[in-house]
Short mmCIF file of C-alpha atoms in Angstrom, two decimals:
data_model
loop_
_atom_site.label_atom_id
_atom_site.label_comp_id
_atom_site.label_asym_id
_atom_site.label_seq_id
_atom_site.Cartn_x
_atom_site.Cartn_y
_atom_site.Cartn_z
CA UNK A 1037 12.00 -14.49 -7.02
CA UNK A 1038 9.84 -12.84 -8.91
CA UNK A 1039 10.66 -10.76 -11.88
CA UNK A 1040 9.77 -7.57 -13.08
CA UNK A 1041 10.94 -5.90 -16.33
CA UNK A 1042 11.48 -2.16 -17.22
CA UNK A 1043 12.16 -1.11 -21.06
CA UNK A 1044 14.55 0.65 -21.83
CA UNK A 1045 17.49 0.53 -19.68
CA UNK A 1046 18.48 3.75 -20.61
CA UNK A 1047 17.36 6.62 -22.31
CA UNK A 1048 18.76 9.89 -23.08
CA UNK A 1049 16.64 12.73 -24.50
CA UNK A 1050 16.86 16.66 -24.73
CA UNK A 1051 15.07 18.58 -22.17
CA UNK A 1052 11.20 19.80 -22.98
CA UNK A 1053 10.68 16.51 -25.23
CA UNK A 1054 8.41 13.60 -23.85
CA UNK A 1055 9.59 9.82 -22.49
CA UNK A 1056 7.96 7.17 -21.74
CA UNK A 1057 8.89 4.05 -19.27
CA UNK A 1058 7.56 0.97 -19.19
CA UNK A 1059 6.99 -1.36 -16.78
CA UNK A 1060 5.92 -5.35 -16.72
CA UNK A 1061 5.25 -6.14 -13.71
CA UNK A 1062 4.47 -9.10 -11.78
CA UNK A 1063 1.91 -11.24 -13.52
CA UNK A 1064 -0.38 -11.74 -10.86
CA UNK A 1065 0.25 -8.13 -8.82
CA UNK A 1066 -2.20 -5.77 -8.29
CA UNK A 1067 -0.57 -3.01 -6.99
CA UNK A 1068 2.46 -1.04 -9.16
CA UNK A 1069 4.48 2.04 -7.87
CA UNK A 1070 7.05 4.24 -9.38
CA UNK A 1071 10.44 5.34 -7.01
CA UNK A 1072 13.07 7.87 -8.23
CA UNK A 1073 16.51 7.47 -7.40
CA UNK A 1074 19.38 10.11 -8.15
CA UNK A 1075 22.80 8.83 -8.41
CA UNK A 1076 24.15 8.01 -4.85
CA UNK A 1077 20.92 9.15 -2.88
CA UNK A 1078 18.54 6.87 -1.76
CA UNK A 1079 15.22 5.82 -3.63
CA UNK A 1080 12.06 8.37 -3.27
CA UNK A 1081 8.34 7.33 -3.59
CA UNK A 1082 6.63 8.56 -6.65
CA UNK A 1083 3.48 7.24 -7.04
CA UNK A 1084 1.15 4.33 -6.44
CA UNK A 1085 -1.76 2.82 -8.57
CA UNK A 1086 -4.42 -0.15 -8.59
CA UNK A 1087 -7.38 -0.79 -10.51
CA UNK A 1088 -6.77 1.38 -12.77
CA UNK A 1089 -6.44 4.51 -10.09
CA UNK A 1090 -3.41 6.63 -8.99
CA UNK A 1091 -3.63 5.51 -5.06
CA UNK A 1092 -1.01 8.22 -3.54
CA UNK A 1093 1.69 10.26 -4.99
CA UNK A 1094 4.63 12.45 -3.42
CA UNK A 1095 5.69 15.89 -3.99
CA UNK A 1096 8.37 14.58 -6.67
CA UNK A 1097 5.23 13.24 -9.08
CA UNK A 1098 5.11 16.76 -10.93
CA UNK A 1099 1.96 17.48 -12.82
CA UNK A 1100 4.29 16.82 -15.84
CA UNK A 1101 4.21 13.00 -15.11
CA UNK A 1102 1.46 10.61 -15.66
CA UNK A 1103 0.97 6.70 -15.02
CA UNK A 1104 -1.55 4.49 -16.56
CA UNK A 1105 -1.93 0.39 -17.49
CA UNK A 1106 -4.07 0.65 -20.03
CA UNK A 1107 -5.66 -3.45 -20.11
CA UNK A 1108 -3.54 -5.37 -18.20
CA UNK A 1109 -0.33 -4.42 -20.64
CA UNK A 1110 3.03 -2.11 -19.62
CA UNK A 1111 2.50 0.28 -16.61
CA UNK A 1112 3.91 3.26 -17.88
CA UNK A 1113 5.17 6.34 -16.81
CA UNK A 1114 5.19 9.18 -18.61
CA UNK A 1115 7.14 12.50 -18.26
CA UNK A 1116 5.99 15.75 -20.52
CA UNK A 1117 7.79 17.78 -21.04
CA UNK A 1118 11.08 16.98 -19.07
CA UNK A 1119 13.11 18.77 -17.23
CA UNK A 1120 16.81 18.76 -16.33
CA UNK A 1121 16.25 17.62 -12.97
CA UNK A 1122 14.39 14.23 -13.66
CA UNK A 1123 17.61 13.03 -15.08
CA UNK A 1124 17.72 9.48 -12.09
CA UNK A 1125 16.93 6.30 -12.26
CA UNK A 1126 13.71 5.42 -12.21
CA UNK A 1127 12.37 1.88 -10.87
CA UNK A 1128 8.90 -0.06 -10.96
CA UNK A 1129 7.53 -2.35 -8.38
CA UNK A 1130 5.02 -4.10 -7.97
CA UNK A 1131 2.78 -6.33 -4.92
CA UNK A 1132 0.40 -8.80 -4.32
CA UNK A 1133 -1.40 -6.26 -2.01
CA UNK A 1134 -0.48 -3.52 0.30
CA UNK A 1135 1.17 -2.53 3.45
CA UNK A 1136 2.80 -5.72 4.71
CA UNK A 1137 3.34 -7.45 1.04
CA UNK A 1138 6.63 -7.25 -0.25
CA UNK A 1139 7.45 -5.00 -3.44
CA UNK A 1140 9.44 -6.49 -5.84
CA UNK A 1141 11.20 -3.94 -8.51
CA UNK A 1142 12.69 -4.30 -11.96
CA UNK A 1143 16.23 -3.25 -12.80
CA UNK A 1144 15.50 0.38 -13.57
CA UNK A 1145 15.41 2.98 -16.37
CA UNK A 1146 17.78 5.52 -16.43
CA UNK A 1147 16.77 8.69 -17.82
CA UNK A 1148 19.48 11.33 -18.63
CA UNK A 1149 18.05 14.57 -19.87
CA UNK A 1150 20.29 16.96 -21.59
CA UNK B 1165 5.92 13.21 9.92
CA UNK B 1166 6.77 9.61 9.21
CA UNK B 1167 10.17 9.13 8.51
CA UNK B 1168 13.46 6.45 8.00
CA UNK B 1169 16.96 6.76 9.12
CA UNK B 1170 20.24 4.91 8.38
CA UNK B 1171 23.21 6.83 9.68
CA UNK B 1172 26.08 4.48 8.42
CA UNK B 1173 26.72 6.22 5.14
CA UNK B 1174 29.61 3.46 4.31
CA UNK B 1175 31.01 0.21 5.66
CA UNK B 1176 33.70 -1.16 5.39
CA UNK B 1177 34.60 -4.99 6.90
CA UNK B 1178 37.20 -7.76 5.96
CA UNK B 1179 35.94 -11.60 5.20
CA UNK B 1180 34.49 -13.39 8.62
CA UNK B 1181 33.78 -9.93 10.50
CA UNK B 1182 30.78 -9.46 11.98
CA UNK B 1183 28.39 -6.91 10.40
CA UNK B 1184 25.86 -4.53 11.68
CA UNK B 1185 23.69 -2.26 10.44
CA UNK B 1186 20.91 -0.08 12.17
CA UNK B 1187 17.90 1.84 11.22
CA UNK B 1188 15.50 3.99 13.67
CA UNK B 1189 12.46 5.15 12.47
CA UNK B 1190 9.89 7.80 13.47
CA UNK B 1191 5.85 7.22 13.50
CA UNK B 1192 2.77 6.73 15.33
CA UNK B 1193 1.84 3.07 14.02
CA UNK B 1194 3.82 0.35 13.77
CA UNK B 1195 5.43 -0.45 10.64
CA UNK B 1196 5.84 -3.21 8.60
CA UNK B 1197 10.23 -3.78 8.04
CA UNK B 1198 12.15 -4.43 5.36
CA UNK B 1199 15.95 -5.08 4.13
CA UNK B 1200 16.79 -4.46 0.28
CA UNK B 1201 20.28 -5.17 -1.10
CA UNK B 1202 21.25 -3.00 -4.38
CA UNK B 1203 23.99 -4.30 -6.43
CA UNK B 1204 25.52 -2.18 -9.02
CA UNK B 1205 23.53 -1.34 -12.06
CA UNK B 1206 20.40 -3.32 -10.62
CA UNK B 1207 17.35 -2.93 -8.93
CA UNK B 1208 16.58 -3.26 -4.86
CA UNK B 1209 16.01 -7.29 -4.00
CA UNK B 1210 13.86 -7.63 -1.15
CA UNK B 1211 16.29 -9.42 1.25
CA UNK B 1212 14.46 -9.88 4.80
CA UNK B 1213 10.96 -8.96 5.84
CA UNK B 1214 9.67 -8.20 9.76
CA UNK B 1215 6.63 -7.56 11.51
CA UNK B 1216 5.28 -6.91 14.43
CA UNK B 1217 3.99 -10.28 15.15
CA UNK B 1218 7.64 -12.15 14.32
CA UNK B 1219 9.73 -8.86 15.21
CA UNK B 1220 12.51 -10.98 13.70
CA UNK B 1221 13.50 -12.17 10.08
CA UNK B 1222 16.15 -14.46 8.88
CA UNK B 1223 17.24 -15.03 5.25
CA UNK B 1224 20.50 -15.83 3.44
CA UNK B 1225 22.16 -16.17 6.67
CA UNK B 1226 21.07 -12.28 7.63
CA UNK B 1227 18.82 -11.34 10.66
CA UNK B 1228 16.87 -8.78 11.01
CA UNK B 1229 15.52 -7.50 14.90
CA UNK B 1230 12.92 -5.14 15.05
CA UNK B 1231 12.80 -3.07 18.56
CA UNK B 1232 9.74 -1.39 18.94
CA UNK B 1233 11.16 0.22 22.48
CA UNK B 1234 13.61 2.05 20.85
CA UNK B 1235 11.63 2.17 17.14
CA UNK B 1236 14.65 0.77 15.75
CA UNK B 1237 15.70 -2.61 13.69
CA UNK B 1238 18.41 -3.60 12.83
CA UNK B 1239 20.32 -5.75 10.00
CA UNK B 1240 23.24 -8.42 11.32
CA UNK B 1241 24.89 -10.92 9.47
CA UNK B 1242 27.64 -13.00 11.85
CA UNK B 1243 30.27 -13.84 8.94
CA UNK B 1244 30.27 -11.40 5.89
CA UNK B 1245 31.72 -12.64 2.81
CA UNK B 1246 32.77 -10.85 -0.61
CA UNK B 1247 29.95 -11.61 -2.51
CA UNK B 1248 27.57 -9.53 0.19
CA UNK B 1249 29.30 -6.43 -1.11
CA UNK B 1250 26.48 -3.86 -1.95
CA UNK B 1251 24.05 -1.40 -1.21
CA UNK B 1252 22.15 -1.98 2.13
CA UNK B 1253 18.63 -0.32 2.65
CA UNK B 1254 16.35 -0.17 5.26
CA UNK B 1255 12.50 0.50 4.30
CA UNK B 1256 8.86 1.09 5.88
CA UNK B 1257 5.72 0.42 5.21
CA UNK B 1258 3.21 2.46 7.58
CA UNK B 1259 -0.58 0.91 8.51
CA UNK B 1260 -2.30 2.98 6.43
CA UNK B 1261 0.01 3.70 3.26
CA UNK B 1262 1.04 1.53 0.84
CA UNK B 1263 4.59 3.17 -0.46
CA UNK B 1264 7.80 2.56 1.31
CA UNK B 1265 9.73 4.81 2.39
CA UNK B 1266 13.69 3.95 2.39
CA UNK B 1267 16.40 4.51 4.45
CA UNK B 1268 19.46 6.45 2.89
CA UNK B 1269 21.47 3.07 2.40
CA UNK B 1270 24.99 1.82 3.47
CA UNK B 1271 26.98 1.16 1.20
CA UNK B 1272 29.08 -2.21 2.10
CA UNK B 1273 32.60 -2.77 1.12
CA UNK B 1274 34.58 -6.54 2.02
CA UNK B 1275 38.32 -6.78 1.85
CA UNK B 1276 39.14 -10.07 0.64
#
């Protein structure tokens, strides 16, 4: 199926610095969202975003994190400062369009924050 | 509000059993209905899809029923093997909304 990529697979950092994920998502996709998962727990909704616009976003999506896709390259997610608590693994999808179009999601960043 | 659940935390089957997983949900639209499978270390794949025109998917020999009586759907596969060992979510996605919202999983185990 179709393939999306996340750099890095892992990163560890100390709490208050900034990260940065990346995202490449499905060439043709329009639509790219960001879910949080904690180890064992099931996968939360972050945020959504097309044409250039954050579409919806949860409680979780702290004014500390930030999305963009600046032309067409990585859709990005950024976290400043972190905290202890966004230590989880954090995946990227992406669609064709919304509601009934499948997502399709990369392998996941996990970001361990000491 | 909107919400997913999936009750059966872990299951655990030998070769050739018969599996069966449910999910209800609770909204005021009908949803769109999806199956992911999570193996370890990877990301969700997108494993069956159902509306409510079909109210039924099929893929990799795994069927999916959606039951808008009872605002349930369930996952069923007749003959499990080893290799379907793996995380098992249930997702939505409501009319108006674009983001899914997942189930809490079940995790599947297979004695050879």
């Amino acid at each position: 199926g179709p393939k999306v990529l996340q750099i890095p697979s892992h990163q560890i950092i100390d709490m208050g610095q900034m990260v940065t994920l990346n995202c490449d998502p499905v060439s043709n996709h329009l639509y790219f969202y960001w879910y949080k998962q904690i180890l064992g727990q099931q996968m939360e909704f972050l945020v959504n975003f097309y044409n250039g616009k954050v579409m919806e976003k949860s409680k979780l999506f702290k004014d500390q994190f930030s999305v963009e896709r600046p032309d067409g390259s990585y859709f990005t997610l950024k976290i400043q400062p972190t905290a202890l608590e966004d230590s989880a693994v954090y995946f990227c999808a992406s669609s064709l369009g919304q509601v009934s179009y499948e997502q399709y999601f990369g392998p996941g960043t996990r970001l361990t924050v000491l | 509000g909107d919400s997913v659940t999936q009750k059966q935390g872990q299951v655990t089957l030998s070769e050739d059993d018969f599996l069966f997983i449910n999910c209800t949900y609770s909204t005021t639209t009908y949803p769109t209905l999806f199956w992911y499978v999570q193996y370890p270390g990877q990301g969700p794949q997108l494993l069956l899809k159902v509306t409510t025109a079909n109210n039924k998917g099929i893929s990799r020999g795994f069927e999916a029923t959606y039951d808008k009586g009872t605002t349930s759907f369930h996952l069923q596969k007749a003959s499990v093997q080893e290799s379907d060992s793996a995380v098992y979510f249930c997702a939505l996605v409501f009319h108006n909304q674009g983001k899914l919202i997942f189930g809490q999983g079940t995790k599947l185990s297979i004695k050879p």
